PDB file of C-alpha atoms in Angstrom:
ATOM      1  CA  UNK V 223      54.360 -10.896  49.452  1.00 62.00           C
ATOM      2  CA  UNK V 224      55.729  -7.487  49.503  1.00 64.00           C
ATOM      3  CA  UNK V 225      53.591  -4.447  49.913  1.00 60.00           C
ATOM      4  CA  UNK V 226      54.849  -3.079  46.571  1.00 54.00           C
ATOM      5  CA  UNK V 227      54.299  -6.211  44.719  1.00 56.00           C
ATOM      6  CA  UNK V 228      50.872  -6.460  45.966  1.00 55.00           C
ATOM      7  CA  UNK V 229      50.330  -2.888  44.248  1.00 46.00           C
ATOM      8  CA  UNK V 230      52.069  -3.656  41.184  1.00 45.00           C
ATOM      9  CA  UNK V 231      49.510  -6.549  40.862  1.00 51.00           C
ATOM     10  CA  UNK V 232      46.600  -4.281  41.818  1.00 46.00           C
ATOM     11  CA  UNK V 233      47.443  -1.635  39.119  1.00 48.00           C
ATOM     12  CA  UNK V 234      48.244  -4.266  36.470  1.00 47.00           C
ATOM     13  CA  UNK V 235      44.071  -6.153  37.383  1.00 42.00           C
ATOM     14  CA  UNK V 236      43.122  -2.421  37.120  1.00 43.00           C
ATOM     15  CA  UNK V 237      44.467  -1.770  33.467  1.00 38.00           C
ATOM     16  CA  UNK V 238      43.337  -4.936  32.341  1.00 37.00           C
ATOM     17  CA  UNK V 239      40.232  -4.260  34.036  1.00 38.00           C
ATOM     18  CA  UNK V 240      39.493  -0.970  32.400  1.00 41.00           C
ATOM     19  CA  UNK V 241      40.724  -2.338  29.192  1.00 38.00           C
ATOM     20  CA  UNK V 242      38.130  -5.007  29.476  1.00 40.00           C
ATOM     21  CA  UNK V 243      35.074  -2.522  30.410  1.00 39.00           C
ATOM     22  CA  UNK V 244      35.886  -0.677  27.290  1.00 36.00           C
ATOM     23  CA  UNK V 245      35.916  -3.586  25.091  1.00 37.00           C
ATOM     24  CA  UNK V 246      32.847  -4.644  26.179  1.00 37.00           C
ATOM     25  CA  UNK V 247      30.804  -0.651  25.277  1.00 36.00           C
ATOM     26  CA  UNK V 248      27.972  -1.043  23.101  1.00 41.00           C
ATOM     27  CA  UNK V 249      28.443  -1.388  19.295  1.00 40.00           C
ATOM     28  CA  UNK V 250      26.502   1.508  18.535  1.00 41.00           C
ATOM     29  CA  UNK V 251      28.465   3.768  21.065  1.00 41.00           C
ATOM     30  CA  UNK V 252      29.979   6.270  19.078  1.00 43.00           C
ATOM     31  CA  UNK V 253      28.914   5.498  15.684  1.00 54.00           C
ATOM     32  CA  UNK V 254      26.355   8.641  15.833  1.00 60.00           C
ATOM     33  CA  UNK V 255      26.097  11.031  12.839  1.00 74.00           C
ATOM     34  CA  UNK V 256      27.331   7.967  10.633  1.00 87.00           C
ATOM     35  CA  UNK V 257      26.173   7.526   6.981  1.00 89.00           C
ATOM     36  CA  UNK V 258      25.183   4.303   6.095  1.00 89.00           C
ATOM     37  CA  UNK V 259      25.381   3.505   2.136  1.00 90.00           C
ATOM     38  CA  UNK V 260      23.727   1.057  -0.470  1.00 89.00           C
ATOM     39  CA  UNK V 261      22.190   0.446  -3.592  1.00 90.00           C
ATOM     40  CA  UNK V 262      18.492  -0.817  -4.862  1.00 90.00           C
ATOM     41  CA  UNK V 263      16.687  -1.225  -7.695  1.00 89.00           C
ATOM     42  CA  UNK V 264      15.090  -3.455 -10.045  1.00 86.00           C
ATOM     43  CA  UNK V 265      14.530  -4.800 -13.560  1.00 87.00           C
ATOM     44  CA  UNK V 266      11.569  -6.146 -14.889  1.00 86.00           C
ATOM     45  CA  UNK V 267       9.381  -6.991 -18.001  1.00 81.00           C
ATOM     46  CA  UNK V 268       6.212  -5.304 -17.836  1.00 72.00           C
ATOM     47  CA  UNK V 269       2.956  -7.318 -18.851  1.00 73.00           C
ATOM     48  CA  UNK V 270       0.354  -6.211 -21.510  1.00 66.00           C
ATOM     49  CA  UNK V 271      -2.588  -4.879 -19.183  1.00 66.00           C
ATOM     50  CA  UNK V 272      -4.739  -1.875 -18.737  1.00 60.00           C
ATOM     51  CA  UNK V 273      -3.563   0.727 -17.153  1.00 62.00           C
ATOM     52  CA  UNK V 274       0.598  -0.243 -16.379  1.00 63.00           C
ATOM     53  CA  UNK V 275       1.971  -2.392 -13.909  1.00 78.00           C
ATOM     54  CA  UNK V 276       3.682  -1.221 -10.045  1.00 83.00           C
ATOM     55  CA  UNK V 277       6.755  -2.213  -9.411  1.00 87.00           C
ATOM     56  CA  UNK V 278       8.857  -2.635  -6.070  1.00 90.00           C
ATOM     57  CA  UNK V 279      12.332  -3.156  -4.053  1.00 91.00           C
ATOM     58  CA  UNK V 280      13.112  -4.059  -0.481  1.00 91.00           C
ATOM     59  CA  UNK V 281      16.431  -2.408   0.595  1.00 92.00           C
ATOM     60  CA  UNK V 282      17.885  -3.882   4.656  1.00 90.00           C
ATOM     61  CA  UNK V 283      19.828  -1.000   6.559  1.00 89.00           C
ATOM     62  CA  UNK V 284      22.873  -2.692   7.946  1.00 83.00           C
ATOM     63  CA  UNK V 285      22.653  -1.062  10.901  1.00 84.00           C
ATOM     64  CA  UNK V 286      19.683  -0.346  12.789  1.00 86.00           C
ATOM     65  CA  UNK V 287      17.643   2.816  12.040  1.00 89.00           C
ATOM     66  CA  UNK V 288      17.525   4.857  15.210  1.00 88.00           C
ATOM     67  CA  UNK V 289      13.493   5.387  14.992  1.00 88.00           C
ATOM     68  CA  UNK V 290      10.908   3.581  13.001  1.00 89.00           C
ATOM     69  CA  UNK V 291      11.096   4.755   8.958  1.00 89.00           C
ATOM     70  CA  UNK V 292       7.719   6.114   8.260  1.00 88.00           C
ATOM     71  CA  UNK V 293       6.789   6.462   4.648  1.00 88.00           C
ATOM     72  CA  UNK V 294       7.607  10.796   4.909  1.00 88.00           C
ATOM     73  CA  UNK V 295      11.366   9.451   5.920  1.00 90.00           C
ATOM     74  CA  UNK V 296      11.948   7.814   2.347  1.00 92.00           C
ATOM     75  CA  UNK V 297      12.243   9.857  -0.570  1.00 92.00           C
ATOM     76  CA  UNK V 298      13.426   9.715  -4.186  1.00 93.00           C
ATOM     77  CA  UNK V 299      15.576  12.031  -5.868  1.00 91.00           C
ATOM     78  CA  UNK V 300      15.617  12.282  -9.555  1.00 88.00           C
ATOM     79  CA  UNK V 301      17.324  15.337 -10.559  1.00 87.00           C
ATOM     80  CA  UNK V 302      19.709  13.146 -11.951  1.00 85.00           C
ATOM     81  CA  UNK V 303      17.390  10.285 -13.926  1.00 85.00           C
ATOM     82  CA  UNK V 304      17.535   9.830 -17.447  1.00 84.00           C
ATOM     83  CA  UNK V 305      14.115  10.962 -19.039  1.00 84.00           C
ATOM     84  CA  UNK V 306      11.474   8.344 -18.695  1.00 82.00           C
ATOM     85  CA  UNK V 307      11.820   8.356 -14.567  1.00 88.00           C
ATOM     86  CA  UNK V 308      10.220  10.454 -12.093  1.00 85.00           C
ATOM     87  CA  UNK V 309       9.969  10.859  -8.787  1.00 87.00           C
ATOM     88  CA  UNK V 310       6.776  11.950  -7.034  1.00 85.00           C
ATOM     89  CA  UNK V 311       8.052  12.574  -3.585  1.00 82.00           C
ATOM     90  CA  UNK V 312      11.654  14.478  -3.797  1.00 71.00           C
ATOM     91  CA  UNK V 313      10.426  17.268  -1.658  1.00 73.00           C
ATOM     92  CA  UNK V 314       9.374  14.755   1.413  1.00 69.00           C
ATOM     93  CA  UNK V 315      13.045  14.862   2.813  1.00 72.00           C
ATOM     94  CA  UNK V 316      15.567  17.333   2.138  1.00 86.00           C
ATOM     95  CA  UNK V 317      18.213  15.251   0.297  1.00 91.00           C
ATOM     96  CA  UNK V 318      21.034  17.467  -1.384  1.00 91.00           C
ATOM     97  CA  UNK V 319      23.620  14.692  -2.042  1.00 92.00           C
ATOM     98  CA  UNK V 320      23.973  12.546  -6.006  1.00 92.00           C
ATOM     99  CA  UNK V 321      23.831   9.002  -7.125  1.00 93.00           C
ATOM    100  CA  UNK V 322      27.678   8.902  -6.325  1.00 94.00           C
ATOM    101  CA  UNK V 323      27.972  10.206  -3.062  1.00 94.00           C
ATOM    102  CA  UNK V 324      24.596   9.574  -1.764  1.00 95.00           C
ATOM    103  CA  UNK V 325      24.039  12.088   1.397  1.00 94.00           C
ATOM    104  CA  UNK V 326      20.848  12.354   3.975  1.00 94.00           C
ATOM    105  CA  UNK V 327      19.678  14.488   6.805  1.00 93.00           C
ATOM    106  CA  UNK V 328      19.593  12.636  10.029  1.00 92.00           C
ATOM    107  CA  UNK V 329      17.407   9.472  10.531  1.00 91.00           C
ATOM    108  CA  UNK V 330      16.027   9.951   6.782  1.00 92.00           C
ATOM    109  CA  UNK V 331      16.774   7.780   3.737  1.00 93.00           C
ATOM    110  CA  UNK V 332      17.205   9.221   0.589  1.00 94.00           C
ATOM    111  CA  UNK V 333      17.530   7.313  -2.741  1.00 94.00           C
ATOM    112  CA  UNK V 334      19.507   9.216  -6.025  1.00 94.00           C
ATOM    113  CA  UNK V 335      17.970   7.495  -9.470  1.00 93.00           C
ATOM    114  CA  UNK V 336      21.168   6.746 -11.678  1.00 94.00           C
ATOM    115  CA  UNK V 337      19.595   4.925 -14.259  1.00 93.00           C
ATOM    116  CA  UNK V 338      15.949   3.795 -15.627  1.00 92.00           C
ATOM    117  CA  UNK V 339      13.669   3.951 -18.191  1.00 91.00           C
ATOM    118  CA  UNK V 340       9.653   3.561 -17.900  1.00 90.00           C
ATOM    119  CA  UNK V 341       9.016   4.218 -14.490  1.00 90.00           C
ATOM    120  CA  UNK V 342       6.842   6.983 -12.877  1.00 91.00           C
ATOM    121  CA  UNK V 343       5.224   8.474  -9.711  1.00 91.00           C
ATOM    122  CA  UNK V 344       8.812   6.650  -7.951  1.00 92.00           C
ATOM    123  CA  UNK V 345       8.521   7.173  -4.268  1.00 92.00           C
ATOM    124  CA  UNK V 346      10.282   5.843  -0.743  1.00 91.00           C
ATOM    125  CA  UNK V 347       8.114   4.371   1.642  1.00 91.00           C
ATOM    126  CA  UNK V 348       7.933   2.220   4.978  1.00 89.00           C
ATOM    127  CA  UNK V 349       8.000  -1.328   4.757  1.00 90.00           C
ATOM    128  CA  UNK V 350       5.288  -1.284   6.901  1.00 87.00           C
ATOM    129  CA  UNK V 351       2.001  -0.424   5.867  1.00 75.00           C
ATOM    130  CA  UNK V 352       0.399   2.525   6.349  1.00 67.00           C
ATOM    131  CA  UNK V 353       1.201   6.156   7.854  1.00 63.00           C
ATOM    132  CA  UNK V 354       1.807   5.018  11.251  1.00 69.00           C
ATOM    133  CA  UNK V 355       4.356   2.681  12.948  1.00 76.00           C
ATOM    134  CA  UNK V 356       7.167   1.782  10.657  1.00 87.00           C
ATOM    135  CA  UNK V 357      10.603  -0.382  10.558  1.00 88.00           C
ATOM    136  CA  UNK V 358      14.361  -0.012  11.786  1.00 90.00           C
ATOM    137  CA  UNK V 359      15.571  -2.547   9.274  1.00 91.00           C
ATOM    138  CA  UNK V 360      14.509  -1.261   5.886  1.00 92.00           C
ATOM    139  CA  UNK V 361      12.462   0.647   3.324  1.00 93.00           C
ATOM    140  CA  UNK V 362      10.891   0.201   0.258  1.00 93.00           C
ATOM    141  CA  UNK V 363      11.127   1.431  -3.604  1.00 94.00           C
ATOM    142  CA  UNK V 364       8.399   1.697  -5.746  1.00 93.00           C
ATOM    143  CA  UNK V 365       7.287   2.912  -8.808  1.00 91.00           C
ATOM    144  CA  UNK V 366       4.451   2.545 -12.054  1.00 88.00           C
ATOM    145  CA  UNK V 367       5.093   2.013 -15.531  1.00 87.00           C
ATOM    146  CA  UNK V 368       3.246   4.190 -18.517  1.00 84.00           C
ATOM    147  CA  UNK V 369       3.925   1.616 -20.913  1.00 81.00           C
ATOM    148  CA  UNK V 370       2.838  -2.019 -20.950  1.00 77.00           C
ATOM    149  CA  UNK V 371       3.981  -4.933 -21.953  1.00 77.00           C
ATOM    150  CA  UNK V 372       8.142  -2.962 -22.062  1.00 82.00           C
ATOM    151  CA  UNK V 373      10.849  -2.924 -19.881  1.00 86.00           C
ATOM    152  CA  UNK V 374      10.873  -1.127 -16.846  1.00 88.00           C
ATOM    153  CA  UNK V 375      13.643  -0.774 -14.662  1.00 91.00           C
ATOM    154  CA  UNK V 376      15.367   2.195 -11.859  1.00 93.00           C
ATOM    155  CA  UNK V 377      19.121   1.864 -10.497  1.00 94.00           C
ATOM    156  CA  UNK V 378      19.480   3.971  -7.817  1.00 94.00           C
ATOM    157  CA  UNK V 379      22.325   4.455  -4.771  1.00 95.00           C
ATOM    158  CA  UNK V 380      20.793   5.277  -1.239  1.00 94.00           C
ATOM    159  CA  UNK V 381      21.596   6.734   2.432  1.00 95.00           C
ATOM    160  CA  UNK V 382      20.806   6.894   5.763  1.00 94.00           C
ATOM    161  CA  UNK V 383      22.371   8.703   8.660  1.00 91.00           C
ATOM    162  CA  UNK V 384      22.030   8.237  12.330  1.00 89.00           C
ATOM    163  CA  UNK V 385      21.208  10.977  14.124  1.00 86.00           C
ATOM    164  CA  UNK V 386      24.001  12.530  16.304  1.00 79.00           C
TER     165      UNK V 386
END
């Protein structure tokens, strides 16, 4: 074989190595600074009972948080919530996006109210127990109800971004 053959076939196995190697990077590699998008919420009948009912919603990241979401990472905008739904922990995170184009600081979720009725003190928090530790994979929704046995329901669009 001819010495220039033998270096055409070493630069082609380099390409295709290279190409390779890059195909093979990480999945998270250069997805930093993304937004990641979805909804939650709930309807449900509220039962006669003294002193209202609590309410909750699981919501899955599809991605991977990039540290454990405590319950100060989740918070609950309703600037935009028909009367009959408030938040009690808006301030927590500083959220400045709506219910259609939800926005969040880095490694925070923030959930915009579009709709409800009956529901009060609705706050984010960890779907782990507790102030410490935490999850990657999701957060939590939940709210009371001032008035038994009646509807209570919140529809609400959420994000999360991964820090740059």
């Amino acid at each position: 074989m001819s010495k220039k053959r033998i270096a055409a076939i070493a630069s082609t196995l380099a390409v295709l190595v290279t190409m390779i190697a890059l195909s093979l990077e990480p999945a998270s590699a250069g997805r930093e600074g993304r937004t990641i998008r979805g909804v939650i919420g709930g309807d449900f009948h509220g039962i006669a009972s003294a002193g209202g009912d609590d309410w909750g919603a699981l919501a899955s990241l599809t991605r991977r948080a990039a540290t454990a979401i405590s319950d100060g990472d989740v918070a609950v905008v309703d600037n935009q919530a028909p009367a009959g739904v408030v938040s009690s922990d808006e301030a927590d995170v500083a959220c400045t996006g709506t219910y259609q184009v939800p926005t969040a600081p880095a490694d925070k979720v923030c959930i915009y109210i579009s709709n409800g009725d009956n529901a009060v003190d609705v706050h984010g928090v960890s779907i782990v127990p507790g102030s410490t530790g935490g999850s990657r994979y999701g957060f939590k929704i939940v709210w009371s109800t001032p008035a038994d046995d009646a509807d209570t329901f919140v529809e609400a669009s959420w994000a999360y971004r991964l820090p740059a």
